[in-house]
């Protein structure tokens, strides 16, 4: 299954607890779309969030965010793991 990195450029009011809660909601919804959210990273100061996700396509990854919490990524890029 393809691997994607999504980027949220500016999430207003971003906190570690808020990102964790949003990720937990993603995990609750992901199976419906055949998606598996793996990890996330964030920077509270800038409001940036990065999510790593296995998904059949970028729209499926976006659909999980849309349903889970409404914070759809600004960018979703297919990526490949290196060694």
XYZ file of C-alpha atoms in Angstrom, residues 3-83:
81
model
C 2.910 5.564 1.926
C 2.070 9.277 2.266
C 3.294 12.195 4.351
C 0.721 14.858 4.965
C 1.492 18.370 6.150
C -0.744 20.766 8.031
C 0.975 24.154 7.742
C -0.774 26.132 10.488
C -3.099 24.506 13.011
C -4.393 27.266 15.278
C -4.130 26.536 18.999
C -1.920 23.493 18.449
C -0.897 21.626 21.610
C 0.588 18.196 22.207
C -2.708 17.059 23.754
C -4.727 18.329 20.791
C -2.504 16.525 18.263
C -2.640 13.328 20.300
C -6.442 13.531 20.490
C -6.765 14.132 16.747
C -4.474 11.164 16.037
C -6.571 8.945 18.302
C -9.711 9.953 16.360
C -7.883 9.124 13.108
C -7.150 5.647 14.477
C -10.835 5.171 15.316
C -11.954 6.072 11.760
C -9.107 4.764 9.570
C -10.334 1.200 9.030
C -13.481 2.479 7.297
C -11.251 3.903 4.518
C -8.611 1.153 4.376
C -6.017 3.522 5.833
C -3.369 3.071 8.536
C -2.026 6.214 10.224
C 1.448 5.324 11.515
C 3.063 8.311 13.244
C 2.870 12.044 13.563
C 5.232 14.888 14.368
C 4.443 18.464 15.270
C 5.901 21.838 16.151
C 3.736 23.755 18.620
C 5.458 27.080 17.923
C 4.696 27.086 14.186
C 1.478 25.046 14.310
C 2.875 22.518 11.810
C 1.848 18.866 11.912
C 3.184 15.973 9.808
C 1.415 12.606 9.551
C 2.762 9.383 8.047
C 0.026 7.181 6.617
C -0.412 4.047 4.519
C -3.433 4.561 2.279
C -4.807 3.305 -1.029
C -4.643 6.907 -2.286
C -4.283 10.477 -1.015
C -8.050 11.089 -0.996
C -8.608 8.148 1.375
C -6.036 9.600 3.774
C -7.763 12.995 3.581
C -11.186 11.406 4.140
C -10.047 10.000 7.497
C -8.927 13.434 8.722
C -12.107 15.035 7.376
C -14.371 12.606 9.234
C -12.269 12.237 12.383
C -11.715 15.920 13.205
C -12.038 18.129 10.134
C -8.355 19.125 9.991
C -7.556 18.179 6.400
C -3.885 18.458 5.412
C -2.602 21.289 3.219
C -0.372 18.838 1.318
C -0.331 15.058 0.889
C 2.736 13.615 -0.840
C 3.484 10.002 -1.696
C 6.841 9.059 -0.171
C 9.160 6.045 -0.295
C 11.187 4.669 2.590
C 14.936 4.636 2.236
C 17.381 2.282 3.871
